[in-house]
PDB file of C-alpha atoms in Angstrom:
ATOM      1  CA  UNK A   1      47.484 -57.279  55.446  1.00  0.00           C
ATOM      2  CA  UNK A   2      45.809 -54.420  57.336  1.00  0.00           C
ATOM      3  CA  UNK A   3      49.697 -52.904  58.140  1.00  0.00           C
ATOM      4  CA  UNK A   4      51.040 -53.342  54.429  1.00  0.00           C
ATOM      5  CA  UNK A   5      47.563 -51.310  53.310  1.00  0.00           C
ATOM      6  CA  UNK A   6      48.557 -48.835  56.098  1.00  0.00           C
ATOM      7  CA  UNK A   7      52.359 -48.553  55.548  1.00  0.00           C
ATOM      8  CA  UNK A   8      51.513 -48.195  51.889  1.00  0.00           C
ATOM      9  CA  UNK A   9      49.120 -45.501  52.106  1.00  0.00           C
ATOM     10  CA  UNK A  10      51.433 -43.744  54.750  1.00  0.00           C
ATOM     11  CA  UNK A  11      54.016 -44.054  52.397  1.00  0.00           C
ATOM     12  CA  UNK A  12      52.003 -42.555  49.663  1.00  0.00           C
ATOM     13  CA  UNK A  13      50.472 -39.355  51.426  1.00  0.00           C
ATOM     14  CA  UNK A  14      54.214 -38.811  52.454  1.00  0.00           C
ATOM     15  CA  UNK A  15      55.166 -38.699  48.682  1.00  0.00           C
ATOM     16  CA  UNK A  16      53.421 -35.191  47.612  1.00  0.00           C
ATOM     17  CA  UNK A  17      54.234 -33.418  51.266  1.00  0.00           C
ATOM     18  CA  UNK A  18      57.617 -31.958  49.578  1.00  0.00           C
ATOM     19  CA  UNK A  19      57.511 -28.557  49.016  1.00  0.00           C
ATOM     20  CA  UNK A  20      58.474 -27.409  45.555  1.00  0.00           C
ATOM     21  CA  UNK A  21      61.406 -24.524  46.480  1.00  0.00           C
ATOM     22  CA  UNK A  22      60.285 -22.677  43.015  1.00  0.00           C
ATOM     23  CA  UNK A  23      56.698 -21.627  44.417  1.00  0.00           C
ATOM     24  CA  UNK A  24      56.914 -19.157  47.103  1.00  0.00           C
ATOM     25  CA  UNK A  25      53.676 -17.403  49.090  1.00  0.00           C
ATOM     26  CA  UNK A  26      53.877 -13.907  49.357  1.00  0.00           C
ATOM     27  CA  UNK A  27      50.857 -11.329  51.439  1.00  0.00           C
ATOM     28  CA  UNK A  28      48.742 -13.454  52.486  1.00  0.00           C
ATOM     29  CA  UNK A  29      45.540 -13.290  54.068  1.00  0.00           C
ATOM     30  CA  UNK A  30      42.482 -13.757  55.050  1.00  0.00           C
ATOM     31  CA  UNK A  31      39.436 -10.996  55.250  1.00  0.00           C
ATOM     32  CA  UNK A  32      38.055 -11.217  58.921  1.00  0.00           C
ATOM     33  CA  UNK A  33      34.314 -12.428  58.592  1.00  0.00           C
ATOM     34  CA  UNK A  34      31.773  -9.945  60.280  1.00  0.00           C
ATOM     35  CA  UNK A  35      29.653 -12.061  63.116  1.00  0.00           C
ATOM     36  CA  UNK A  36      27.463 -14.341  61.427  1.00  0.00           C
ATOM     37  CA  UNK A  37      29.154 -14.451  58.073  1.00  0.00           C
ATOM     38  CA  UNK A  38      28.925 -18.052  56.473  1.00  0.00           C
ATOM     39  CA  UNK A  39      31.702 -17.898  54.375  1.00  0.00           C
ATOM     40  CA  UNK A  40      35.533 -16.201  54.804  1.00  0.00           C
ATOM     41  CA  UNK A  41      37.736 -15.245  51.644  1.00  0.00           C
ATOM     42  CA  UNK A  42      41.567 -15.400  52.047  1.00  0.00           C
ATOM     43  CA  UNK A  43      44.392 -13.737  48.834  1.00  0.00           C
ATOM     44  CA  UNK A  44      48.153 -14.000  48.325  1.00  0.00           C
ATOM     45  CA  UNK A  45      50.722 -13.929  45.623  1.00  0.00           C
ATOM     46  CA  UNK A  46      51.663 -17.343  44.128  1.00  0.00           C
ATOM     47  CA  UNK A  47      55.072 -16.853  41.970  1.00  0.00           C
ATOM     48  CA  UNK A  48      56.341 -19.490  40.334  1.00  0.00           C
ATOM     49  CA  UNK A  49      60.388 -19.407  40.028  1.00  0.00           C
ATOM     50  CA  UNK A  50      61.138 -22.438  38.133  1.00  0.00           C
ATOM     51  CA  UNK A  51      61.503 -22.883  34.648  1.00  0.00           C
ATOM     52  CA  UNK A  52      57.838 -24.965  33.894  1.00  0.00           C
ATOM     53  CA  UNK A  53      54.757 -23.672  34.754  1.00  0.00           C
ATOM     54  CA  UNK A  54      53.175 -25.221  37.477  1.00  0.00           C
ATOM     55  CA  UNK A  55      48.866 -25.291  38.288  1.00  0.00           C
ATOM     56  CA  UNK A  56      47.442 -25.268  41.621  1.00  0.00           C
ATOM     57  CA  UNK A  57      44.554 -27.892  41.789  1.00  0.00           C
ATOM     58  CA  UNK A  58      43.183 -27.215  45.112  1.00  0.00           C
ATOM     59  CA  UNK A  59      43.703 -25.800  48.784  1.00  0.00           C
ATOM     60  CA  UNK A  60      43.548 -27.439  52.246  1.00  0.00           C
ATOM     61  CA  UNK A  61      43.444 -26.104  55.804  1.00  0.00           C
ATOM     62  CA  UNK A  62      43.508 -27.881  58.615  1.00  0.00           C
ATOM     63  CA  UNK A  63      41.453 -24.716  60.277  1.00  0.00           C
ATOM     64  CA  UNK A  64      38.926 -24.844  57.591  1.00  0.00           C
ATOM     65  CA  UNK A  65      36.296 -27.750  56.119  1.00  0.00           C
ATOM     66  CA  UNK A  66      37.008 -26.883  52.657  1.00  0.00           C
ATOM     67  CA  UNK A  67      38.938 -24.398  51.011  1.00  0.00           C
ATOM     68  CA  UNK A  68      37.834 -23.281  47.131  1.00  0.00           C
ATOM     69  CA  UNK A  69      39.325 -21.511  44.526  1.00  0.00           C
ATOM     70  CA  UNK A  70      36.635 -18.713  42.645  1.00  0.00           C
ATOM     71  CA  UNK A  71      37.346 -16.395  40.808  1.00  0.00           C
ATOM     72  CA  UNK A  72      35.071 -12.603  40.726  1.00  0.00           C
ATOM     73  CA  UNK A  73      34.375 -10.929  37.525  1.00  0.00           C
ATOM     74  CA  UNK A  74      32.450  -8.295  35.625  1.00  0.00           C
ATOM     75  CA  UNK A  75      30.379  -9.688  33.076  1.00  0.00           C
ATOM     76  CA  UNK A  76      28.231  -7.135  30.972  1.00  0.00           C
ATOM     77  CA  UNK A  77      28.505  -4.858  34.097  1.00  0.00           C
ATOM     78  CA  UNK A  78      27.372  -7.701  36.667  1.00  0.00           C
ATOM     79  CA  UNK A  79      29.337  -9.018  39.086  1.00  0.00           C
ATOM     80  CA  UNK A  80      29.935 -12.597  39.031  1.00  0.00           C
ATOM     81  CA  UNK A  81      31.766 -15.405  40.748  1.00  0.00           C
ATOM     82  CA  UNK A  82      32.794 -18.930  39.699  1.00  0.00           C
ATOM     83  CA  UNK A  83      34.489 -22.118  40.855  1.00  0.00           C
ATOM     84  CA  UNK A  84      37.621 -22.860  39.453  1.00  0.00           C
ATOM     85  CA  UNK A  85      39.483 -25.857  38.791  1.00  0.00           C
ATOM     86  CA  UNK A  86      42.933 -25.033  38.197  1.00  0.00           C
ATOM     87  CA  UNK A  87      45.038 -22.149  38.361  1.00  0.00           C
ATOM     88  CA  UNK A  88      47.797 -21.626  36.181  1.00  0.00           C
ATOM     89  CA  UNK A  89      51.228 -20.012  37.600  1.00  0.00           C
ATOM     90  CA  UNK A  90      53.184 -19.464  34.936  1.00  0.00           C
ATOM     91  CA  UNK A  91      57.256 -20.304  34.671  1.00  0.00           C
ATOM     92  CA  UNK A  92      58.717 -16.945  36.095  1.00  0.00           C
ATOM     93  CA  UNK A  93      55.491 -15.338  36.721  1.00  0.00           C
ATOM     94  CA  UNK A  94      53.493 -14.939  39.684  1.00  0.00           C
ATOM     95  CA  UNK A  95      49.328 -14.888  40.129  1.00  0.00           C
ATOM     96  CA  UNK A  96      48.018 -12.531  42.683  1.00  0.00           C
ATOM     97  CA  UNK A  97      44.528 -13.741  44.288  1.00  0.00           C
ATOM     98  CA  UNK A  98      43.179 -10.648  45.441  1.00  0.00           C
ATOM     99  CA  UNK A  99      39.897  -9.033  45.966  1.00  0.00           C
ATOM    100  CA  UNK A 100      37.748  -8.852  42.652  1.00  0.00           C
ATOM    101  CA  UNK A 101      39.689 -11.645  41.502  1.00  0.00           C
ATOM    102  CA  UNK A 102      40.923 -15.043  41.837  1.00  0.00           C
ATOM    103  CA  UNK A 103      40.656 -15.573  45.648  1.00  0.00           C
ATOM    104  CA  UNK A 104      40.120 -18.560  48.005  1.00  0.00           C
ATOM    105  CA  UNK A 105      36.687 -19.261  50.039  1.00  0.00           C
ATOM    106  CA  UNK A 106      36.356 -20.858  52.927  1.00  0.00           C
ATOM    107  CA  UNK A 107      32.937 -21.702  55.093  1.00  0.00           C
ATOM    108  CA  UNK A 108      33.533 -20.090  58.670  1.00  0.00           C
ATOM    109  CA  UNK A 109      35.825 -21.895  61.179  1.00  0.00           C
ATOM    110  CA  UNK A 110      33.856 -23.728  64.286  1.00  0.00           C
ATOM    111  CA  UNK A 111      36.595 -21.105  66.118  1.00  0.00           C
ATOM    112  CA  UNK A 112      36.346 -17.437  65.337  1.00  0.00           C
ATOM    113  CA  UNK A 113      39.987 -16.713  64.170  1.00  0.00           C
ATOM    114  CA  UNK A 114      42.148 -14.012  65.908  1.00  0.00           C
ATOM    115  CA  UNK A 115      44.876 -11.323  65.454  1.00  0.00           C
ATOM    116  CA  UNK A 116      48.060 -13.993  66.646  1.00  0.00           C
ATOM    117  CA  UNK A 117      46.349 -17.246  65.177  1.00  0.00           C
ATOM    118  CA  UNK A 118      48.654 -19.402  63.139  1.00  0.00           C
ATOM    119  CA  UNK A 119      46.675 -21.109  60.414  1.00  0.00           C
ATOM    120  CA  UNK A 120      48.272 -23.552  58.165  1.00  0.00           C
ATOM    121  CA  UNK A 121      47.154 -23.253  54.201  1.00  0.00           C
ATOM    122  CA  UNK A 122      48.043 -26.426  51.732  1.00  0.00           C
ATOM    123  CA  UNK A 123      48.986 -25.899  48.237  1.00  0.00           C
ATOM    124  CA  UNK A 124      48.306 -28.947  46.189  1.00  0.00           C
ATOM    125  CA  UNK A 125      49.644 -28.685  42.652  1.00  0.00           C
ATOM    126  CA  UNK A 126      49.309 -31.016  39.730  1.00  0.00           C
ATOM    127  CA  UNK A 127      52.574 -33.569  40.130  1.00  0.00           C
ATOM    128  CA  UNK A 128      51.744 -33.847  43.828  1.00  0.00           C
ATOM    129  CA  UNK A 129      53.706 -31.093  45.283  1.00  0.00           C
ATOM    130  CA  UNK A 130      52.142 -29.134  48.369  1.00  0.00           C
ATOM    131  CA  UNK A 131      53.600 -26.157  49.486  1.00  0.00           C
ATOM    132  CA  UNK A 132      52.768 -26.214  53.133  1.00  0.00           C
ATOM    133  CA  UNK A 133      52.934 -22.490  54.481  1.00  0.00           C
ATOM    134  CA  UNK A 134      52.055 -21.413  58.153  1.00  0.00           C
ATOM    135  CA  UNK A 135      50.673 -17.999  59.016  1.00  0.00           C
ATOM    136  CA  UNK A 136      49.559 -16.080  61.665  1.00  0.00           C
ATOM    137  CA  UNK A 137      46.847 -13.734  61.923  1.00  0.00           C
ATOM    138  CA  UNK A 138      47.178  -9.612  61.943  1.00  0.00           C
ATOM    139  CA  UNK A 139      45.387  -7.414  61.659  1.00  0.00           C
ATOM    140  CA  UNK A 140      45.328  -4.266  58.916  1.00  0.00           C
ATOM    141  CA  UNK A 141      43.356  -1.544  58.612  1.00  0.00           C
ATOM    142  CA  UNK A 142      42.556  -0.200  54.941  1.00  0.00           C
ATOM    143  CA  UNK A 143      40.451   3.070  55.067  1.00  0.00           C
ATOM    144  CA  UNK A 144      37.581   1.919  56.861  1.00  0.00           C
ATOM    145  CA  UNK A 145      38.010  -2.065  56.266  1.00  0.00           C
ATOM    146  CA  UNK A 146      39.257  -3.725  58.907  1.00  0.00           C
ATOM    147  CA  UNK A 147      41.143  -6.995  57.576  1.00  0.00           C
ATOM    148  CA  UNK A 148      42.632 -10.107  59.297  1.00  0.00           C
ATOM    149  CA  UNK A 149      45.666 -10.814  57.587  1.00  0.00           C
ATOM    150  CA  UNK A 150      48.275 -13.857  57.518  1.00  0.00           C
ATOM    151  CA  UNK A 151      51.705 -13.513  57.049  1.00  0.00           C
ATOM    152  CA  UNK A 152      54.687 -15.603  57.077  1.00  0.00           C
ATOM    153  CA  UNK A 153      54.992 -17.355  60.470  1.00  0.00           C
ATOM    154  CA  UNK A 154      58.951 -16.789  61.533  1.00  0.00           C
TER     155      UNK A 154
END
């Protein structure tokens, strides 16, 4: 009984782990956290190519213990941040998570990430499809911000 529970639940986490060709990830990355930081923030474009729009429920990383969506706003001239649900990509469209926007949070890995590190980000949309992207870390330099970014691994 305890192998048909197993090969049915194998069978079932295998279903959703087909990426959906119509969402593509496009500059991504992740801010590098200043020692002692509790929390990291990573952005990237989502575009949607396919003819439906599609919503992201939630993010996974094996290199993180959770992974959230927020979104930053300003509200009567204060700055404010809150959890989201859902995002919606539309048919066509893209949605670019970005500082001072919708962005991802993450608490701090148990190891310090570095320029070369490949970390793997899940995108879980509603339907079950995850769009399983690897990237490796870089760094950028923006005026005086120093950023650890994640593009494509090749």
């Amino acid at each position: 009984m305890k192998a048909l529970i197993m090969a049915v639940l194998l069978y079932a986490w295998s279903l959703p782990a087909t990426a959906d060709p119509a969402i593509l990830v496009e500059n991504a990355w992740v801010r590098e956290a200043p020692p002692g930081a509790q929390m990291m923030s990573a952005y990237m474009t989502v575009k949607n190519t396919g003819p439906d729009d599609v919503v992201l429920t939630s993010v996974g990383s094996p290199a993180f213990s959770m992974v959230m969506l927020h979104k930053s706003e300003i509200v009567d001239g204060i700055a404010r941040m809150s959890h989201q649900d859902e995002l919606l990509i539309p048919a066509g469209g893209s949605v670019e998570l970005k500082p001072g926007s919708f962005h991802l949070m993450m608490p701090t890995p148990d190891q310090r990430l570095r320029s070369g590190d490949r970390v793997e980000f899940n995108l879980i949309f509603a339907g079950g499809v995850i769009n399983l992207r690897k990237y490796r870390s870089e760094e950028r330099r923006v005026g005086k911000e120093c950023r650890t970014g994640w593009a494509a691994a090749q």
